[in-house]
mmCIF file of C-alpha atoms in Angstrom:
data_model
loop_
_atom_site.group_PDB
_atom_site.id
_atom_site.type_symbol
_atom_site.label_atom_id
_atom_site.label_comp_id
_atom_site.label_asym_id
_atom_site.label_seq_id
_atom_site.Cartn_x
_atom_site.Cartn_y
_atom_site.Cartn_z
ATOM 1 C CA UNK A 1 24.281 -13.976 22.743
ATOM 2 C CA UNK A 2 25.703 -10.803 23.792
ATOM 3 C CA UNK A 3 26.122 -9.437 20.157
ATOM 4 C CA UNK A 4 22.378 -10.308 19.579
ATOM 5 C CA UNK A 5 21.167 -8.356 22.610
ATOM 6 C CA UNK A 6 23.557 -5.354 21.510
ATOM 7 C CA UNK A 7 21.714 -5.530 18.014
ATOM 8 C CA UNK A 8 18.340 -5.462 19.687
ATOM 9 C CA UNK A 9 19.374 -2.497 21.989
ATOM 10 C CA UNK A 10 20.706 -0.566 19.023
ATOM 11 C CA UNK A 11 17.289 -0.531 17.582
ATOM 12 C CA UNK A 12 14.837 -0.066 20.514
ATOM 13 C CA UNK A 13 13.738 2.800 22.559
ATOM 14 C CA UNK A 14 15.716 1.789 25.809
ATOM 15 C CA UNK A 15 17.854 4.154 27.769
ATOM 16 C CA UNK A 16 16.568 7.406 25.945
ATOM 17 C CA UNK A 17 17.278 5.990 22.445
ATOM 18 C CA UNK A 18 14.673 7.152 19.837
ATOM 19 C CA UNK A 19 14.962 5.347 16.574
ATOM 20 C CA UNK A 20 14.296 7.497 13.304
ATOM 21 C CA UNK A 21 10.572 8.237 13.324
ATOM 22 C CA UNK A 22 10.169 9.979 9.938
ATOM 23 C CA UNK A 23 7.112 12.151 8.933
ATOM 24 C CA UNK A 24 4.420 11.576 11.298
ATOM 25 C CA UNK A 25 1.392 9.766 9.671
ATOM 26 C CA UNK A 26 -1.440 10.632 12.074
ATOM 27 C CA UNK A 27 -4.340 9.117 10.053
ATOM 28 C CA UNK A 28 -2.559 5.668 10.250
ATOM 29 C CA UNK A 29 -1.251 6.068 13.909
ATOM 30 C CA UNK A 30 -4.867 7.228 15.081
ATOM 31 C CA UNK A 31 -6.628 4.237 13.553
ATOM 32 C CA UNK A 32 -4.107 1.741 14.771
ATOM 33 C CA UNK A 33 -3.916 3.305 18.343
ATOM 34 C CA UNK A 34 -7.778 2.894 18.563
ATOM 35 C CA UNK A 35 -7.147 -0.807 18.890
ATOM 36 C CA UNK A 36 -4.351 -0.790 21.504
ATOM 37 C CA UNK A 37 -5.338 -2.434 24.812
ATOM 38 C CA UNK A 38 -6.862 -5.578 22.956
ATOM 39 C CA UNK A 39 -5.350 -8.974 22.225
ATOM 40 C CA UNK A 40 -6.082 -8.427 18.535
ATOM 41 C CA UNK A 41 -2.816 -8.637 16.590
ATOM 42 C CA UNK A 42 -2.433 -5.399 14.579
ATOM 43 C CA UNK A 43 -1.117 -6.165 10.983
ATOM 44 C CA UNK A 44 0.252 -3.574 8.745
ATOM 45 C CA UNK A 45 0.513 -4.679 5.038
ATOM 46 C CA UNK A 46 1.673 -2.880 1.891
ATOM 47 C CA UNK A 47 4.377 -2.482 -0.639
ATOM 48 C CA UNK A 48 8.131 -2.516 0.612
ATOM 49 C CA UNK A 49 9.257 1.091 1.514
ATOM 50 C CA UNK A 50 5.725 2.326 1.753
ATOM 51 C CA UNK A 51 6.283 3.720 5.226
ATOM 52 C CA UNK A 52 5.263 0.602 7.428
ATOM 53 C CA UNK A 53 8.410 0.752 9.432
ATOM 54 C CA UNK A 54 8.017 4.373 10.246
ATOM 55 C CA UNK A 55 4.542 3.885 11.344
ATOM 56 C CA UNK A 56 5.298 0.926 13.800
ATOM 57 C CA UNK A 57 8.044 3.087 15.372
ATOM 58 C CA UNK A 58 5.738 5.904 15.442
ATOM 59 C CA UNK A 59 3.163 3.879 17.393
ATOM 60 C CA UNK A 60 5.872 2.397 19.809
ATOM 61 C CA UNK A 61 6.978 6.064 20.445
ATOM 62 C CA UNK A 62 3.297 7.130 21.056
ATOM 63 C CA UNK A 63 3.010 4.357 23.708
ATOM 64 C CA UNK A 64 6.045 5.700 25.348
ATOM 65 C CA UNK A 65 4.539 9.101 25.281
ATOM 66 C CA UNK A 66 1.156 7.847 26.793
ATOM 67 C CA UNK A 67 3.327 6.449 29.768
ATOM 68 C CA UNK A 68 4.409 2.918 28.662
ATOM 69 C CA UNK A 69 8.043 2.156 29.848
ATOM 70 C CA UNK A 70 10.453 2.034 26.891
ATOM 71 C CA UNK A 71 11.922 -1.083 28.348
ATOM 72 C CA UNK A 72 8.559 -2.814 27.693
ATOM 73 C CA UNK A 73 8.920 -2.171 23.899
ATOM 74 C CA UNK A 74 10.442 -4.983 22.012
ATOM 75 C CA UNK A 75 11.221 -3.988 18.295
ATOM 76 C CA UNK A 76 12.712 -6.164 15.567
ATOM 77 C CA UNK A 77 12.998 -5.189 11.800
ATOM 78 C CA UNK A 78 13.844 -8.112 9.467
ATOM 79 C CA UNK A 79 14.740 -5.736 6.744
ATOM 80 C CA UNK A 80 17.918 -4.765 8.603
ATOM 81 C CA UNK A 81 21.122 -7.214 7.963
ATOM 82 C CA UNK A 82 21.901 -6.860 11.775
ATOM 83 C CA UNK A 83 18.809 -9.095 12.314
ATOM 84 C CA UNK A 84 19.985 -11.849 9.794
ATOM 85 C CA UNK A 85 20.541 -14.225 12.700
ATOM 86 C CA UNK A 86 16.840 -14.543 13.023
ATOM 87 C CA UNK A 87 15.916 -16.975 10.308
ATOM 88 C CA UNK A 88 13.356 -19.199 12.110
ATOM 89 C CA UNK A 89 10.673 -18.257 14.609
ATOM 90 C CA UNK A 90 12.505 -20.255 17.325
ATOM 91 C CA UNK A 91 15.489 -17.638 16.918
ATOM 92 C CA UNK A 92 13.068 -14.934 17.743
ATOM 93 C CA UNK A 93 11.873 -16.998 20.919
ATOM 94 C CA UNK A 94 15.401 -17.166 22.091
ATOM 95 C CA UNK A 95 15.896 -13.211 21.545
ATOM 96 C CA UNK A 96 12.641 -12.715 23.322
ATOM 97 C CA UNK A 97 13.733 -14.706 26.341
ATOM 98 C CA UNK A 98 17.077 -13.015 26.340
ATOM 99 C CA UNK A 99 15.427 -9.671 26.212
ATOM 100 C CA UNK A 100 13.176 -10.629 29.350
ATOM 101 C CA UNK A 101 16.236 -12.062 31.278
ATOM 102 C CA UNK A 102 18.263 -8.756 30.673
ATOM 103 C CA UNK A 103 15.744 -5.963 31.004
ATOM 104 C CA UNK A 104 13.113 -7.869 33.422
ATOM 105 C CA UNK A 105 10.147 -5.885 31.905
ATOM 106 C CA UNK A 106 7.117 -5.642 34.483
ATOM 107 C CA UNK A 107 3.580 -6.071 33.030
ATOM 108 C CA UNK A 108 2.743 -6.132 29.345
ATOM 109 C CA UNK A 109 5.307 -6.377 26.673
ATOM 110 C CA UNK A 110 4.518 -4.701 23.277
ATOM 111 C CA UNK A 111 5.972 -6.783 20.422
ATOM 112 C CA UNK A 112 6.824 -5.022 17.279
ATOM 113 C CA UNK A 113 8.043 -7.496 14.500
ATOM 114 C CA UNK A 114 8.648 -5.576 11.113
ATOM 115 C CA UNK A 115 8.713 -7.578 7.754
ATOM 116 C CA UNK A 116 7.459 -10.724 9.699
ATOM 117 C CA UNK A 117 7.399 -12.745 6.465
ATOM 118 C CA UNK A 118 11.092 -12.999 6.367
ATOM 119 C CA UNK A 119 11.198 -15.203 9.574
ATOM 120 C CA UNK A 120 10.212 -18.875 8.883
ATOM 121 C CA UNK A 121 7.181 -20.034 10.948
ATOM 122 C CA UNK A 122 6.600 -16.571 12.173
ATOM 123 C CA UNK A 123 2.793 -17.333 12.507
ATOM 124 C CA UNK A 124 3.576 -19.922 15.238
ATOM 125 C CA UNK A 125 5.389 -17.084 17.393
ATOM 126 C CA UNK A 126 2.408 -14.673 16.744
ATOM 127 C CA UNK A 127 0.001 -17.142 17.551
ATOM 128 C CA UNK A 128 1.472 -18.302 20.741
ATOM 129 C CA UNK A 129 2.155 -14.848 22.072
ATOM 130 C CA UNK A 130 -0.926 -13.200 21.083
ATOM 131 C CA UNK A 131 -2.929 -15.744 23.217
ATOM 132 C CA UNK A 132 -0.549 -16.000 26.029
ATOM 133 C CA UNK A 133 -2.641 -15.679 29.348
ATOM 134 C CA UNK A 134 0.434 -16.204 31.614
ATOM 135 C CA UNK A 135 2.705 -13.331 30.281
ATOM 136 C CA UNK A 136 0.865 -10.347 28.704
ATOM 137 C CA UNK A 137 1.793 -9.355 25.048
ATOM 138 C CA UNK A 138 0.543 -6.974 22.514
ATOM 139 C CA UNK A 139 1.731 -7.685 19.033
ATOM 140 C CA UNK A 140 2.050 -5.462 16.062
ATOM 141 C CA UNK A 141 3.549 -6.868 12.718
ATOM 142 C CA UNK A 142 4.057 -5.879 9.347
ATOM 143 C CA UNK A 143 4.530 -7.627 5.914
ATOM 144 C CA UNK A 144 4.995 -6.977 2.229
ATOM 145 C CA UNK A 145 3.205 -10.157 0.898
ATOM 146 C CA UNK A 146 -0.553 -10.041 0.948
ATOM 147 C CA UNK A 147 -1.209 -13.721 0.186
ATOM 148 C CA UNK A 148 1.252 -15.362 2.513
ATOM 149 C CA UNK A 149 0.193 -12.993 5.244
ATOM 150 C CA UNK A 150 -3.564 -13.503 4.788
ATOM 151 C CA UNK A 151 -3.320 -17.289 4.550
ATOM 152 C CA UNK A 152 -1.368 -17.735 7.587
ATOM 153 C CA UNK A 153 -3.355 -15.249 9.709
ATOM 154 C CA UNK A 154 -6.706 -16.604 8.425
ATOM 155 C CA UNK A 155 -5.533 -20.105 9.449
ATOM 156 C CA UNK A 156 -4.276 -19.444 12.867
ATOM 157 C CA UNK A 157 -5.672 -16.101 14.067
ATOM 158 C CA UNK A 158 -9.228 -16.166 12.452
ATOM 159 C CA UNK A 159 -11.052 -13.354 13.858
ATOM 160 C CA UNK A 160 -8.134 -12.365 16.186
ATOM 161 C CA UNK A 161 -6.371 -9.659 14.199
ATOM 162 C CA UNK A 162 -6.924 -6.307 12.396
ATOM 163 C CA UNK A 163 -5.423 -5.545 9.224
ATOM 164 C CA UNK A 164 -4.380 -1.915 7.974
ATOM 165 C CA UNK A 165 -3.055 -1.345 4.423
ATOM 166 C CA UNK A 166 -0.332 1.162 4.033
ATOM 167 C CA UNK A 167 0.086 3.294 1.038
ATOM 168 C CA UNK A 168 2.732 5.781 -0.041
ATOM 169 C CA UNK A 169 2.106 9.488 1.042
ATOM 170 C CA UNK A 170 -1.250 11.009 0.170
ATOM 171 C CA UNK A 171 -1.437 14.399 -1.411
ATOM 172 C CA UNK A 172 -2.203 15.858 1.928
ATOM 173 C CA UNK A 173 0.797 14.218 3.405
ATOM 174 C CA UNK A 174 2.874 15.398 0.322
ATOM 175 C CA UNK A 175 2.003 19.031 0.961
ATOM 176 C CA UNK A 176 2.837 18.527 4.699
ATOM 177 C CA UNK A 177 6.178 17.169 4.346
ATOM 178 C CA UNK A 178 7.142 19.614 1.330
ATOM 179 C CA UNK A 179 5.540 22.651 2.872
ATOM 180 C CA UNK A 180 3.863 23.295 -0.535
ATOM 181 C CA UNK A 181 0.577 25.119 -0.795
ATOM 182 C CA UNK A 182 -2.557 23.087 -1.561
ATOM 183 C CA UNK A 183 -3.310 24.085 -5.029
ATOM 184 C CA UNK A 184 -3.208 22.745 -8.736
ATOM 185 C CA UNK A 185 0.499 23.178 -9.254
ATOM 186 C CA UNK A 186 1.621 21.205 -6.247
ATOM 187 C CA UNK A 187 -0.881 18.447 -7.119
ATOM 188 C CA UNK A 188 0.878 18.293 -10.591
ATOM 189 C CA UNK A 189 4.302 18.285 -8.911
ATOM 190 C CA UNK A 190 2.880 15.276 -6.726
ATOM 191 C CA UNK A 191 1.605 13.488 -9.763
ATOM 192 C CA UNK A 192 4.799 13.754 -11.692
ATOM 193 C CA UNK A 193 7.003 12.552 -8.785
ATOM 194 C CA UNK A 194 6.396 9.947 -6.432
ATOM 195 C CA UNK A 195 5.176 9.304 -2.889
ATOM 196 C CA UNK A 196 7.362 6.650 -1.217
ATOM 197 C CA UNK A 197 8.719 8.160 1.948
ATOM 198 C CA UNK A 198 12.440 7.801 1.214
ATOM 199 C CA UNK A 199 11.971 9.872 -1.941
ATOM 200 C CA UNK A 200 11.850 13.034 -0.117
ATOM 201 C CA UNK A 201 15.457 12.817 1.304
ATOM 202 C CA UNK A 202 17.009 12.255 -1.967
ATOM 203 C CA UNK A 203 18.646 15.010 -3.603
ATOM 204 C CA UNK A 204 17.784 14.866 -7.446
ATOM 205 C CA UNK A 205 16.116 12.777 -9.898
ATOM 206 C CA UNK A 206 18.913 10.567 -10.703
ATOM 207 C CA UNK A 207 19.140 9.215 -7.206
ATOM 208 C CA UNK A 208 15.440 9.035 -7.074
ATOM 209 C CA UNK A 209 15.527 6.798 -10.158
ATOM 210 C CA UNK A 210 18.106 4.511 -8.692
ATOM 211 C CA UNK A 211 16.081 4.261 -5.583
ATOM 212 C CA UNK A 212 12.924 3.120 -7.406
ATOM 213 C CA UNK A 213 14.743 0.952 -9.805
ATOM 214 C CA UNK A 214 16.232 -0.811 -6.605
ATOM 215 C CA UNK A 215 12.888 -1.223 -5.066
ATOM 216 C CA UNK A 216 11.621 -2.821 -8.261
ATOM 217 C CA UNK A 217 14.577 -5.106 -8.649
ATOM 218 C CA UNK A 218 14.409 -6.064 -4.826
ATOM 219 C CA UNK A 219 10.680 -6.822 -4.978
ATOM 220 C CA UNK A 220 10.855 -8.853 -8.288
ATOM 221 C CA UNK A 221 13.875 -10.867 -7.097
ATOM 222 C CA UNK A 222 13.411 -11.583 -3.447
ATOM 223 C CA UNK A 223 9.416 -11.528 -3.006
ATOM 224 C CA UNK A 224 8.655 -13.263 -6.490
ATOM 225 C CA UNK A 225 11.655 -14.872 -8.301
ATOM 226 C CA UNK A 226 13.154 -16.582 -5.399
ATOM 227 C CA UNK A 227 9.810 -17.379 -3.509
ATOM 228 C CA UNK A 228 8.299 -18.827 -6.658
ATOM 229 C CA UNK A 229 11.226 -20.234 -8.396
ATOM 230 C CA UNK A 230 10.479 -18.116 -11.382
ATOM 231 C CA UNK A 231 11.743 -19.785 -14.630
ATOM 232 C CA UNK A 232 11.573 -16.579 -16.867
ATOM 233 C CA UNK A 233 12.575 -13.476 -14.788
ATOM 234 C CA UNK A 234 12.818 -11.367 -17.869
ATOM 235 C CA UNK A 235 9.204 -12.093 -18.794
ATOM 236 C CA UNK A 236 8.091 -11.296 -15.154
ATOM 237 C CA UNK A 237 9.783 -7.817 -15.347
ATOM 238 C CA UNK A 238 8.131 -7.317 -18.883
ATOM 239 C CA UNK A 239 4.637 -8.096 -17.403
ATOM 240 C CA UNK A 240 5.309 -5.519 -14.857
ATOM 241 C CA UNK A 241 6.387 -2.971 -17.312
ATOM 242 C CA UNK A 242 3.257 -3.698 -19.329
ATOM 243 C CA UNK A 243 0.965 -3.312 -16.331
ATOM 244 C CA UNK A 244 2.644 0.129 -15.420
ATOM 245 C CA UNK A 245 2.323 1.368 -18.999
ATOM 246 C CA UNK A 246 -1.249 0.296 -19.127
ATOM 247 C CA UNK A 247 -2.277 1.414 -15.834
ATOM 248 C CA UNK A 248 -5.855 2.862 -15.813
ATOM 249 C CA UNK A 249 -6.728 0.963 -19.156
ATOM 250 C CA UNK A 250 -9.018 -2.050 -19.538
ATOM 251 C CA UNK A 251 -6.940 -5.006 -20.195
ATOM 252 C CA UNK A 252 -7.399 -8.819 -20.141
ATOM 253 C CA UNK A 253 -4.861 -11.545 -19.682
ATOM 254 C CA UNK A 254 -5.453 -12.694 -23.329
ATOM 255 C CA UNK A 255 -4.574 -9.382 -24.598
ATOM 256 C CA UNK A 256 -1.248 -9.474 -22.608
ATOM 257 C CA UNK A 257 -0.379 -12.925 -24.036
ATOM 258 C CA UNK A 258 -1.228 -11.791 -27.558
ATOM 259 C CA UNK A 259 0.918 -8.692 -26.909
ATOM 260 C CA UNK A 260 4.067 -10.909 -26.054
ATOM 261 C CA UNK A 261 3.371 -13.272 -28.954
ATOM 262 C CA UNK A 262 3.130 -10.418 -31.402
ATOM 263 C CA UNK A 263 6.612 -9.397 -30.251
ATOM 264 C CA UNK A 264 8.035 -12.868 -30.560
ATOM 265 C CA UNK A 265 7.751 -14.071 -26.930
ATOM 266 C CA UNK A 266 6.413 -17.361 -26.349
ATOM 267 C CA UNK A 267 4.138 -17.675 -23.225
ATOM 268 C CA UNK A 268 0.895 -19.047 -21.840
ATOM 269 C CA UNK A 269 -2.237 -17.651 -20.309
ATOM 270 C CA UNK A 270 -1.531 -19.535 -17.022
ATOM 271 C CA UNK A 271 1.996 -18.023 -16.923
ATOM 272 C CA UNK A 272 1.051 -14.582 -17.369
ATOM 273 C CA UNK A 273 -1.908 -14.856 -14.861
ATOM 274 C CA UNK A 274 0.409 -16.457 -12.187
ATOM 275 C CA UNK A 275 3.124 -13.522 -12.800
ATOM 276 C CA UNK A 276 0.283 -10.814 -12.402
ATOM 277 C CA UNK A 277 -1.026 -12.500 -9.225
ATOM 278 C CA UNK A 278 2.535 -12.535 -7.797
ATOM 279 C CA UNK A 279 2.969 -8.812 -8.574
ATOM 280 C CA UNK A 280 -0.375 -8.138 -6.950
ATOM 281 C CA UNK A 281 0.584 -9.925 -3.802
ATOM 282 C CA UNK A 282 3.730 -7.499 -3.212
ATOM 283 C CA UNK A 283 1.220 -4.407 -3.407
ATOM 284 C CA UNK A 284 3.145 -2.798 -6.321
ATOM 285 C CA UNK A 285 0.055 -3.303 -8.520
ATOM 286 C CA UNK A 286 -3.792 -3.254 -7.637
ATOM 287 C CA UNK A 287 -6.361 -5.060 -9.820
ATOM 288 C CA UNK A 288 -9.750 -3.475 -10.189
ATOM 289 C CA UNK A 289 -12.795 -5.645 -11.133
ATOM 290 C CA UNK A 290 -15.444 -4.329 -13.368
ATOM 291 C CA UNK A 291 -18.856 -3.994 -11.635
ATOM 292 C CA UNK A 292 -22.434 -4.099 -13.403
ATOM 293 C CA UNK A 293 -24.225 -1.180 -11.918
ATOM 294 C CA UNK A 294 -27.577 -2.395 -12.927
ATOM 295 C CA UNK A 295 -27.031 -6.059 -12.011
ATOM 296 C CA UNK A 296 -24.958 -5.126 -8.730
ATOM 297 C CA UNK A 297 -22.411 -7.757 -9.433
ATOM 298 C CA UNK A 298 -18.709 -8.113 -10.562
ATOM 299 C CA UNK A 299 -18.068 -9.150 -14.155
ATOM 300 C CA UNK A 300 -15.301 -11.351 -15.179
ATOM 301 C CA UNK A 301 -12.954 -10.719 -17.979
ATOM 302 C CA UNK A 302 -11.431 -7.155 -18.717
ATOM 303 C CA UNK A 303 -10.220 -5.319 -15.650
ATOM 304 C CA UNK A 304 -7.906 -2.328 -14.692
ATOM 305 C CA UNK A 305 -4.657 -2.335 -12.914
ATOM 306 C CA UNK A 306 -3.307 0.686 -11.013
ATOM 307 C CA UNK A 307 0.242 1.441 -9.788
ATOM 308 C CA UNK A 308 0.760 1.629 -5.954
ATOM 309 C CA UNK A 309 2.989 4.597 -6.689
ATOM 310 C CA UNK A 310 3.285 6.727 -9.782
ATOM 311 C CA UNK A 311 7.080 6.892 -9.103
ATOM 312 C CA UNK A 312 7.482 3.543 -11.017
ATOM 313 C CA UNK A 313 5.956 5.218 -14.129
ATOM 314 C CA UNK A 314 7.741 8.626 -13.555
ATOM 315 C CA UNK A 315 11.290 7.419 -12.982
ATOM 316 C CA UNK A 316 11.508 3.986 -14.522
ATOM 317 C CA UNK A 317 9.323 4.254 -17.908
ATOM 318 C CA UNK A 318 8.407 7.835 -18.665
ATOM 319 C CA UNK A 319 9.040 7.534 -22.559
ATOM 320 C CA UNK A 320 5.955 5.551 -23.053
ATOM 321 C CA UNK A 321 3.004 7.583 -24.060
ATOM 322 C CA UNK A 322 0.842 8.204 -20.886
ATOM 323 C CA UNK A 323 -1.309 11.077 -20.557
ATOM 324 C CA UNK A 324 -2.040 13.215 -17.501
ATOM 325 C CA UNK A 325 -5.505 11.986 -17.410
ATOM 326 C CA UNK A 326 -4.242 8.288 -16.915
ATOM 327 C CA UNK A 327 -2.116 9.531 -13.971
ATOM 328 C CA UNK A 328 -4.977 11.452 -12.348
ATOM 329 C CA UNK A 329 -7.127 8.276 -12.599
ATOM 330 C CA UNK A 330 -4.508 6.432 -10.765
ATOM 331 C CA UNK A 331 -4.221 8.976 -8.079
ATOM 332 C CA UNK A 332 -7.800 9.053 -7.715
ATOM 333 C CA UNK A 333 -8.022 5.412 -7.186
ATOM 334 C CA UNK A 334 -5.217 5.338 -4.625
ATOM 335 C CA UNK A 335 -7.127 8.189 -2.690
ATOM 336 C CA UNK A 336 -10.206 6.188 -2.571
ATOM 337 C CA UNK A 337 -8.428 3.123 -1.166
ATOM 338 C CA UNK A 338 -6.691 5.370 1.387
ATOM 339 C CA UNK A 339 -10.084 6.545 2.580
ATOM 340 C CA UNK A 340 -11.128 2.824 3.065
ATOM 341 C CA UNK A 341 -13.300 2.353 -0.033
ATOM 342 C CA UNK A 342 -13.816 -0.846 -2.048
ATOM 343 C CA UNK A 343 -13.150 0.193 -5.600
ATOM 344 C CA UNK A 344 -14.634 -1.044 -8.888
ATOM 345 C CA UNK A 345 -14.857 -0.057 -12.508
ATOM 346 C CA UNK A 346 -18.529 0.658 -13.311
ATOM 347 C CA UNK A 347 -20.142 -0.889 -16.386
ATOM 348 C CA UNK A 348 -23.706 -0.370 -17.887
ATOM 349 C CA UNK A 349 -24.165 -1.490 -21.479
ATOM 350 C CA UNK A 350 -22.175 0.823 -23.665
ATOM 351 C CA UNK A 351 -20.941 3.011 -21.049
ATOM 352 C CA UNK A 352 -18.274 2.992 -18.262
ATOM 353 C CA UNK A 353 -17.819 4.859 -14.947
ATOM 354 C CA UNK A 354 -14.454 5.221 -13.787
ATOM 355 C CA UNK A 355 -15.117 4.213 -10.191
ATOM 356 C CA UNK A 356 -17.822 2.692 -8.164
ATOM 357 C CA UNK A 357 -16.535 3.315 -4.596
ATOM 358 C CA UNK A 358 -18.368 1.729 -1.377
ATOM 359 C CA UNK A 359 -17.618 2.088 2.090
ATOM 360 C CA UNK A 360 -20.166 0.818 4.639
ATOM 361 C CA UNK A 361 -23.488 2.361 3.591
ATOM 362 C CA UNK A 362 -21.918 5.140 1.255
ATOM 363 C CA UNK A 363 -21.521 4.578 -2.425
ATOM 364 C CA UNK A 364 -20.007 7.191 -4.866
ATOM 365 C CA UNK A 365 -19.833 7.154 -8.737
ATOM 366 C CA UNK A 366 -16.859 9.019 -9.788
ATOM 367 C CA UNK A 367 -15.481 9.898 -13.242
ATOM 368 C CA UNK A 368 -11.968 11.277 -13.537
ATOM 369 C CA UNK A 369 -10.876 13.502 -16.432
ATOM 370 C CA UNK A 370 -7.824 15.846 -16.932
ATOM 371 C CA UNK A 371 -9.767 18.986 -17.814
ATOM 372 C CA UNK A 372 -13.471 19.826 -18.758
ATOM 373 C CA UNK A 373 -12.112 22.002 -21.533
ATOM 374 C CA UNK A 374 -15.244 22.376 -23.491
ATOM 375 C CA UNK A 375 -18.970 21.408 -23.817
ATOM 376 C CA UNK A 376 -18.179 18.126 -25.681
ATOM 377 C CA UNK A 377 -15.777 16.877 -23.131
ATOM 378 C CA UNK A 378 -18.234 17.784 -20.249
ATOM 379 C CA UNK A 379 -21.027 15.982 -21.989
ATOM 380 C CA UNK A 380 -18.765 12.996 -22.491
ATOM 381 C CA UNK A 381 -17.725 12.821 -18.883
ATOM 382 C CA UNK A 382 -21.281 13.549 -17.375
ATOM 383 C CA UNK A 383 -23.168 11.237 -19.663
ATOM 384 C CA UNK A 384 -22.322 7.828 -17.985
ATOM 385 C CA UNK A 385 -23.221 9.366 -14.574
ATOM 386 C CA UNK A 386 -26.427 10.873 -15.840
ATOM 387 C CA UNK A 387 -27.407 7.383 -17.245
ATOM 388 C CA UNK A 388 -27.263 6.045 -13.626
ATOM 389 C CA UNK A 389 -30.766 6.084 -12.280
ATOM 390 C CA UNK A 390 -30.284 5.474 -8.609
ATOM 391 C CA UNK A 391 -29.691 8.285 -5.976
ATOM 392 C CA UNK A 392 -26.171 7.628 -4.715
ATOM 393 C CA UNK A 393 -23.628 10.421 -4.806
ATOM 394 C CA UNK A 394 -22.039 11.165 -8.221
ATOM 395 C CA UNK A 395 -19.091 13.108 -8.983
ATOM 396 C CA UNK A 396 -16.425 14.417 -11.598
ATOM 397 C CA UNK A 397 -12.858 14.886 -10.560
ATOM 398 C CA UNK A 398 -10.665 16.946 -12.793
ATOM 399 C CA UNK A 399 -7.623 19.403 -12.725
ATOM 400 C CA UNK A 400 -9.863 22.564 -13.836
ATOM 401 C CA UNK A 401 -8.756 25.748 -12.246
ATOM 402 C CA UNK A 402 -12.208 26.746 -11.197
ATOM 403 C CA UNK A 403 -14.746 24.408 -9.407
ATOM 404 C CA UNK A 404 -17.866 24.237 -11.459
ATOM 405 C CA UNK A 405 -21.343 24.278 -10.131
ATOM 406 C CA UNK A 406 -23.234 20.976 -9.749
ATOM 407 C CA UNK A 407 -25.109 19.686 -12.848
ATOM 408 C CA UNK A 408 -28.042 17.378 -12.399
ATOM 409 C CA UNK A 409 -26.926 16.390 -9.013
ATOM 410 C CA UNK A 410 -23.492 15.752 -10.200
ATOM 411 C CA UNK A 411 -20.753 17.344 -8.309
ATOM 412 C CA UNK A 412 -17.482 18.673 -9.855
ATOM 413 C CA UNK A 413 -14.397 18.241 -7.485
ATOM 414 C CA UNK A 414 -10.887 19.696 -8.088
ATOM 415 C CA UNK A 415 -8.483 16.720 -7.642
ATOM 416 C CA UNK A 416 -6.443 18.339 -4.954
ATOM 417 C CA UNK A 417 -9.553 18.613 -2.798
ATOM 418 C CA UNK A 418 -11.009 15.278 -3.155
ATOM 419 C CA UNK A 419 -9.936 14.038 0.246
ATOM 420 C CA UNK A 420 -12.130 16.640 1.694
ATOM 421 C CA UNK A 421 -15.277 14.780 0.539
ATOM 422 C CA UNK A 422 -14.171 11.299 1.108
#
């Protein structure tokens, strides 16, 4: 037991130890910190390596700075092999009991459990301690599988948790960590690289490529192949490659099945649909439904998929024809999601609007295009927005060097300034 306690001590904030905190992500920590002091379980979800662990440690550090005794922080990261001895929730119970015996913390204990889905039965631990009225606990957990977390939390903690989705660095965070000036060129640099936190400590493209490849392999193997007993791992990876290389395009599962069949690969609709669902669960890909702007309802059939981070495209599959306009659209989608919007692809008869974004009472229609290089391009991009007869906000986002004046109530926004209006 002593070696287990030594491991716990190694990664905690006791006796002046400060685990690595990384680049401070104030937007996330502010939002999460607003919920401290309640019995609500704080749940951070998102793709592996998107920065959830750093944010948990930043919150713990912020609690200490606000006066919480470091000895009242209990932090476990199941991604670290040092914690392999915790496989079942009762192992975690034993470790928590050992911690209380050794440190004898007074008052509330703040529990931080990173990558909680790697502990079998974790939901029993969280449910028990979040509702413990004898000993006071406040719980923060993170996970990389949306379906598993949402099913367990909805079953046991209905209404007693709050969810935060963590994305890779925004452009604003990118310029903060790189100290680059906010302008078109740095935005293009952002677009042509990637935004996962660890990329910024790697020295060159080769190490970055190896890092991104390792993430992809780990997610596919540990989070999908092993968990779901996948019978055709090569097909799973090829489905992922297809989605990456067709991001920002309207696709259907039937089209994907036909694509593989035309290449001599036997598969079925259900297999491809399941594989896509599993990839979505890992947050590496996001599905966006079409939305009938006139009928105010979603439309089944074709949809779009966006990559959680463009590093998968830029470092792993750069040879496939993929214009800057598609990458820009992907980044606009991610920026809308970071800002808390529900996002849809807008449809009305023969026209399509790239994004219908909703948050509370606010609704924005957005078109995304590389450049408004001539009058014909401008007419093409503005026409779908002009055809919408309601009075909600409308905007065109592009990489033009100059900001154009409003046209019939439609704003033009340079991509690197998008976050300012959201």
